[in-house]
Short mmCIF file of C-alpha atoms and ligand atoms in Angstrom, two decimals:
data_model
loop_
_atom_site.label_atom_id
_atom_site.label_comp_id
_atom_site.label_asym_id
_atom_site.label_seq_id
_atom_site.Cartn_x
_atom_site.Cartn_y
_atom_site.Cartn_z
CA MET A 1 145.69 116.10 75.95
CA LEU A 2 147.26 114.26 73.02
CA TYR A 3 146.05 110.79 72.15
CA ASN A 4 148.59 108.30 70.96
CA GLU A 5 147.08 107.50 67.58
CA PRO A 6 145.63 105.54 65.94
CA LEU A 7 142.83 105.40 68.47
CA TYR A 8 139.92 102.97 68.02
CA ARG A 9 136.69 102.67 69.94
CA PRO A 10 133.38 100.83 69.42
CA PRO A 11 130.63 102.81 67.62
CA SER A 12 128.57 102.86 70.82
CA GLU A 13 131.34 104.74 72.65
CA ALA A 14 131.14 107.74 70.29
CA ASN A 15 130.04 110.07 73.08
CA SER A 16 132.13 108.57 75.87
CA ALA A 17 135.19 109.96 77.54
CA ILE A 18 138.12 107.86 76.32
CA VAL A 19 141.39 107.37 78.15
CA GLN A 20 144.28 105.22 76.95
CA VAL A 21 145.44 102.91 79.74
CA THR A 22 147.42 100.68 77.36
CA LEU A 23 148.82 101.41 73.92
CA GLY A 24 148.38 98.96 71.06
CA CYS A 25 147.40 95.32 71.48
CA SER A 26 149.28 92.78 73.58
CA TRP A 27 148.45 90.04 71.04
CA ASN A 28 148.62 91.94 67.74
CA GLN A 29 148.66 88.80 65.57
CA CYS A 30 145.11 88.33 64.25
CA LEU A 31 145.34 87.76 60.53
CA PHE A 32 142.59 90.21 59.52
CA CYS A 33 143.67 93.06 61.82
CA ASP A 34 146.29 95.73 61.32
CA MET A 35 144.86 98.28 63.73
CA TYR A 36 147.92 98.40 65.95
CA HIS A 37 150.69 97.16 63.68
CA GLU A 38 152.53 100.44 64.00
CA LYS A 39 152.21 100.54 67.76
CA ARG A 40 154.48 98.76 70.17
CA PHE A 41 152.36 97.45 73.04
CA ARG A 42 152.92 99.07 76.42
CA LEU A 43 151.09 99.93 79.61
CA VAL A 44 150.47 103.60 80.27
CA PRO A 45 151.87 104.61 83.69
CA LEU A 46 149.20 105.44 86.27
CA GLN A 47 150.42 109.03 86.59
CA GLU A 48 149.92 109.58 82.85
CA VAL A 49 146.45 108.02 83.04
CA GLU A 50 145.54 110.35 85.89
CA ASN A 51 146.84 113.38 83.98
CA ASP A 52 144.63 112.40 81.03
CA LEU A 53 141.59 111.79 83.25
CA ARG A 54 142.08 115.22 84.82
CA THR A 55 142.34 116.92 81.42
CA LEU A 56 139.34 114.99 80.05
CA SER A 57 137.24 115.93 83.06
CA GLU A 58 137.81 119.62 82.32
CA TYR A 59 136.25 119.14 78.88
CA MET A 60 133.60 116.56 79.80
CA PRO A 61 132.83 117.06 83.50
CA GLU A 62 129.38 115.45 83.14
CA ALA A 63 130.60 112.34 81.28
CA ARG A 64 128.54 109.29 82.21
CA LYS A 65 130.49 106.76 80.16
CA LEU A 66 134.23 106.09 80.10
CA PHE A 67 135.98 103.80 77.61
CA LEU A 68 139.40 102.40 78.48
CA ALA A 69 141.58 102.11 75.34
CA ASP A 70 143.54 100.67 73.48
CA GLY A 71 143.01 97.26 71.92
CA ASP A 72 142.76 95.00 74.96
CA ALA A 73 142.89 97.25 78.00
CA PHE A 74 141.55 94.42 80.12
CA VAL A 75 144.98 92.82 79.85
CA LEU A 76 145.81 95.01 82.85
CA SER A 77 145.83 93.10 86.10
CA TYR A 78 143.24 93.72 88.78
CA ASP A 79 145.86 95.60 90.80
CA LYS A 80 146.48 97.96 87.91
CA LEU A 81 142.82 98.40 86.93
CA ARG A 82 141.48 99.09 90.41
CA PRO A 83 143.26 102.45 90.98
CA ILE A 84 142.33 103.57 87.46
CA LEU A 85 138.65 102.93 88.14
CA GLU A 86 138.86 104.68 91.51
CA LEU A 87 140.51 107.71 89.92
CA ALA A 88 137.90 107.73 87.15
CA HIS A 89 135.10 108.15 89.69
CA SER A 90 136.92 110.95 91.45
CA TYR A 91 137.24 112.90 88.20
CA PHE A 92 133.83 111.98 86.74
CA PRO A 93 131.25 112.01 89.56
CA ALA A 94 128.35 111.22 87.16
CA LEU A 95 130.07 108.12 85.76
CA HIS A 96 127.72 105.14 85.45
CA ARG A 97 129.49 102.87 82.92
CA ILE A 98 133.12 101.96 82.33
CA SER A 99 133.97 99.66 79.43
CA ALA A 100 136.97 98.24 77.57
CA TYR A 101 137.98 95.80 74.86
CA ALA A 102 138.93 92.43 76.34
CA LEU A 103 140.38 89.11 75.31
CA PRO A 104 138.62 86.17 76.99
CA ARG A 105 141.93 84.90 78.39
CA ASP A 106 142.35 88.22 80.22
CA ILE A 107 138.93 87.79 81.78
CA ALA A 108 139.72 84.19 82.72
CA SER A 109 143.02 85.19 84.35
CA LYS A 110 141.16 87.26 86.96
CA SER A 111 139.50 85.62 89.94
CA PRO A 112 135.71 85.79 90.45
CA ALA A 113 136.29 88.09 93.45
CA GLU A 114 138.47 90.43 91.35
CA LEU A 115 135.89 90.58 88.56
CA GLN A 116 133.13 91.31 91.07
CA ALA A 117 135.24 94.07 92.64
CA LEU A 118 135.84 95.63 89.20
CA ARG A 119 132.10 95.44 88.51
CA GLN A 120 131.40 97.22 91.79
CA LEU A 121 133.81 99.93 90.68
CA GLY A 122 131.66 100.50 87.61
CA LEU A 123 133.29 98.31 84.99
CA SER A 124 130.09 96.92 83.54
CA LEU A 125 130.74 96.20 79.85
CA LEU A 126 133.48 94.36 77.95
CA TYR A 127 133.73 94.32 74.15
CA VAL A 128 134.99 90.95 72.95
CA GLY A 129 136.05 90.21 69.39
CA VAL A 130 134.95 86.59 69.29
CA GLU A 131 135.17 86.64 65.45
CA THR A 132 134.03 83.00 65.06
CA GLY A 133 132.91 80.00 67.08
CA SER A 134 134.92 77.57 64.95
CA ASP A 135 138.06 76.23 66.57
CA TYR A 136 139.56 75.55 63.14
CA LEU A 137 139.01 79.13 62.01
CA LEU A 138 140.27 80.60 65.29
CA GLY A 139 143.53 78.80 64.58
CA ALA A 140 143.60 79.77 60.91
CA ILE A 141 143.24 83.49 61.68
CA ARG A 142 145.78 83.27 64.54
CA LYS A 143 143.36 84.37 67.21
CA SER A 144 144.72 84.08 70.72
CA GLU A 145 141.71 82.04 71.84
CA THR A 146 139.93 78.72 71.44
CA ARG A 147 136.20 78.10 71.49
CA THR A 148 136.55 76.77 75.04
CA SER A 149 138.58 79.76 76.30
CA ILE A 150 136.05 82.17 74.78
CA ILE A 151 133.11 80.45 76.45
CA GLU A 152 134.92 80.22 79.80
CA GLY A 153 136.10 83.83 79.76
CA ILE A 154 132.79 85.36 78.75
CA ASN A 155 130.71 83.25 81.11
CA LYS A 156 133.08 84.22 83.92
CA ALA A 157 132.46 87.90 83.17
CA HIS A 158 128.70 87.31 83.15
CA ALA A 159 128.87 85.48 86.47
CA ALA A 160 130.48 88.59 87.96
CA GLY A 161 127.70 90.80 86.59
CA ILE A 162 129.78 92.25 83.75
CA ASP A 163 127.91 92.41 80.42
CA THR A 164 129.59 91.64 77.11
CA SER A 165 129.26 93.00 73.62
CA VAL A 166 130.41 90.35 71.17
CA MET A 167 131.60 90.78 67.58
CA ILE A 168 131.44 88.17 64.81
CA ILE A 169 133.11 88.69 61.41
CA SER A 170 131.03 87.72 58.40
CA GLY A 171 132.97 86.02 55.61
CA LEU A 172 135.87 85.14 57.91
CA GLY A 173 136.27 81.60 56.59
CA GLY A 174 135.46 82.36 52.96
CA LYS A 175 133.37 80.09 50.78
CA GLU A 176 135.01 76.91 52.05
CA TYR A 177 134.18 77.45 55.74
CA SER A 178 131.09 79.63 55.49
CA GLU A 179 128.67 77.02 56.80
CA GLU A 180 130.97 75.93 59.63
CA HIS A 181 131.59 79.55 60.60
CA ALA A 182 127.86 80.37 60.70
CA LYS A 183 126.80 77.27 62.63
CA GLU A 184 129.69 77.15 65.09
CA SER A 185 129.41 80.89 65.78
CA ALA A 186 125.68 80.57 66.44
CA SER A 187 126.17 77.59 68.75
CA LEU A 188 128.84 79.49 70.71
CA LEU A 189 126.59 82.53 71.04
CA ASN A 190 123.79 80.29 72.32
CA LEU A 191 126.10 79.12 75.10
CA ILE A 192 127.17 82.59 76.24
CA GLN A 193 124.01 84.69 75.71
CA PRO A 194 125.74 88.09 75.41
CA LYS A 195 123.84 91.31 76.04
CA TYR A 196 124.98 92.76 72.71
CA LEU A 197 125.94 91.15 69.41
CA SER A 198 127.28 92.84 66.30
CA THR A 199 128.55 91.60 62.97
CA LEU A 200 131.25 93.14 60.80
CA THR A 201 132.22 92.01 57.32
CA LEU A 202 135.76 90.78 56.67
CA PHE A 203 138.06 93.46 55.32
CA LEU A 204 141.60 92.59 54.32
CA PRO A 205 143.90 95.58 54.86
CA ARG A 206 146.96 93.59 53.75
CA GLY A 207 145.27 92.11 50.71
CA LEU A 208 143.82 88.77 49.71
CA ALA A 209 147.11 87.02 48.88
CA ASP A 210 148.53 87.72 52.33
CA TYR A 211 145.38 86.42 54.02
CA GLN A 212 145.28 83.28 51.84
CA GLN A 213 148.94 82.51 52.49
CA VAL A 214 148.66 82.53 56.28
CA PHE A 215 145.14 81.07 56.33
CA GLY A 216 146.41 78.04 54.49
CA GLY A 217 145.36 78.63 50.91
CA ASN A 218 141.82 77.26 51.09
CA PHE A 219 140.13 80.61 51.20
CA THR A 220 137.83 81.99 48.54
CA PRO A 221 136.28 85.29 49.62
CA LEU A 222 132.51 85.61 49.75
CA ASP A 223 130.76 88.16 47.61
CA THR A 224 127.82 90.18 48.94
CA TYR A 225 125.34 87.41 48.19
CA GLY A 226 127.53 84.84 49.95
CA VAL A 227 127.90 87.06 53.03
CA LEU A 228 124.13 87.52 53.20
CA GLN A 229 123.51 83.78 52.92
CA GLU A 230 126.05 83.15 55.68
CA LEU A 231 124.37 85.79 57.85
CA ARG A 232 121.01 84.14 57.20
CA LEU A 233 122.33 80.77 58.32
CA PHE A 234 123.95 82.34 61.40
CA ILE A 235 120.90 84.30 62.55
CA GLY A 236 118.58 81.38 61.82
CA ALA A 237 120.62 79.13 64.12
CA LEU A 238 120.68 81.55 67.07
CA GLU A 239 118.71 80.81 70.23
CA LEU A 240 119.14 84.01 72.18
CA GLU A 241 117.05 85.38 75.01
CA GLY A 242 117.02 89.13 74.51
CA THR A 243 120.39 89.93 72.91
CA ILE A 244 120.52 93.36 71.27
CA PHE A 245 121.78 92.83 67.71
CA ARG A 246 123.35 95.48 65.45
CA SER A 247 125.08 95.17 62.12
CA ASN A 248 125.54 98.88 61.50
CA HIS A 249 129.31 98.81 60.98
CA VAL A 250 130.50 100.58 57.85
CA SER A 251 131.87 97.28 56.47
CA ASN A 252 128.37 95.74 56.20
CA SER A 253 126.33 96.03 53.01
CA LEU A 254 123.09 95.62 54.95
CA PRO A 255 122.54 97.47 58.24
CA LEU A 256 120.34 95.43 60.58
CA GLU A 257 119.14 95.81 64.12
CA GLY A 258 116.76 94.05 66.44
CA ILE A 259 116.33 91.96 69.55
CA LEU A 260 117.18 88.28 69.19
CA ASN A 261 115.46 85.95 68.92
CA ARG A 262 112.31 88.10 69.10
CA ASP A 263 112.99 89.84 65.77
CA CYS A 264 114.55 86.86 64.01
CA ALA A 265 111.79 86.43 61.38
CA LYS A 266 111.85 90.12 60.52
CA LEU A 267 115.65 90.14 60.14
CA LEU A 268 115.61 87.03 57.94
CA ALA A 269 112.95 88.58 55.70
CA THR A 270 115.11 91.69 55.28
CA ILE A 271 118.13 89.54 54.44
CA ASP A 272 116.07 87.61 51.88
CA ARG A 273 114.95 90.80 50.15
CA MET A 274 118.54 92.08 49.98
CA SER A 275 119.78 88.64 48.85
CA SER A 276 117.44 88.69 45.86
CA GLU A 277 118.94 91.98 44.75
CA ALA A 278 122.50 90.79 45.44
CA GLU A 279 121.86 87.63 43.43
CA ARG A 280 120.52 89.66 40.51
CA LEU A 281 123.58 91.97 40.56
CA ARG A 282 125.86 88.95 40.82
CA ARG A 283 125.11 88.09 37.20
CA PHE A 284 126.60 91.40 36.08
CA THR A 285 129.73 91.53 38.23
CA PRO A 286 132.91 89.47 38.51
CA GLU A 287 132.43 86.45 40.75
CA TYR A 288 134.27 88.00 43.66
CA GLY A 289 134.82 91.58 44.62
CA TYR A 290 138.55 91.42 45.41
S1 SF4 B 301 143.16 90.96 69.61
FE1 SF4 B 301 141.88 92.55 68.61
S2 SF4 B 301 143.23 94.36 68.41
FE2 SF4 B 301 144.56 92.58 68.85
S3 SF4 B 301 145.22 91.85 66.84
FE3 SF4 B 301 143.38 90.68 67.39
S4 SF4 B 301 141.65 91.80 66.49
FE4 SF4 B 301 143.44 93.20 66.50
#
């Protein structure tokens, strides 16, 4: 089987069977993302998906987890997803979790009955790049969503029994919007109570000038100390009831993990220790790392 590359998957899907049911991203406009710039979005025909499932099952017959790629596989309608999930179970009898990246609007476009049917077919986890809870910043980074659409979409998935794993990008709004980003993101998270939360740190594959131009000019990137202070404000404002938190992405200077809010004090103490070091180093380095 040949994957149509580049192929991306969440860190937690490292040992999963992965099948591409779409190629690229149907939105493909987020300012910080160039993952699928070289890929023209298209749906993979069902026959090709089945061929790949069959081939995968020969290599991983005992697979318990299946990840549907690419960027927003949940853009597929219920009628297109259902036969894929049914085929997946026929090729992987031990399957107990099917997951995919999703945009909230693609969750919201499905009816409660459709979402429940997909859940019964094993689709139990959606990865959602929320990025920020600030409406202003969602517009500035050209995300396809608003704060309201994110809350509606994710809560609709939860109501159907589908868990979500939510990503927030540290430093997304730079120095100017750091406080708004932290507070608005925390307040959004408090409203949706996801099962998993992870943070990444902003990386600009097309460079700072490109980001600043589209963002609107008022963007000064955060250095390590600034990112840690933003993370401190964000975590301190969370009111979560058992969310599993990870910040182990390669882009982060400080890997963290814990259960929120249970481990909040411990996480803040770790951030404070790292902040002291980052503040000390700040005196010896240029103001910003770009
Ligand atoms: S929706 Fe996701 S994959 Fe698509 S452009 Fe935005 S961040 Fe990238």
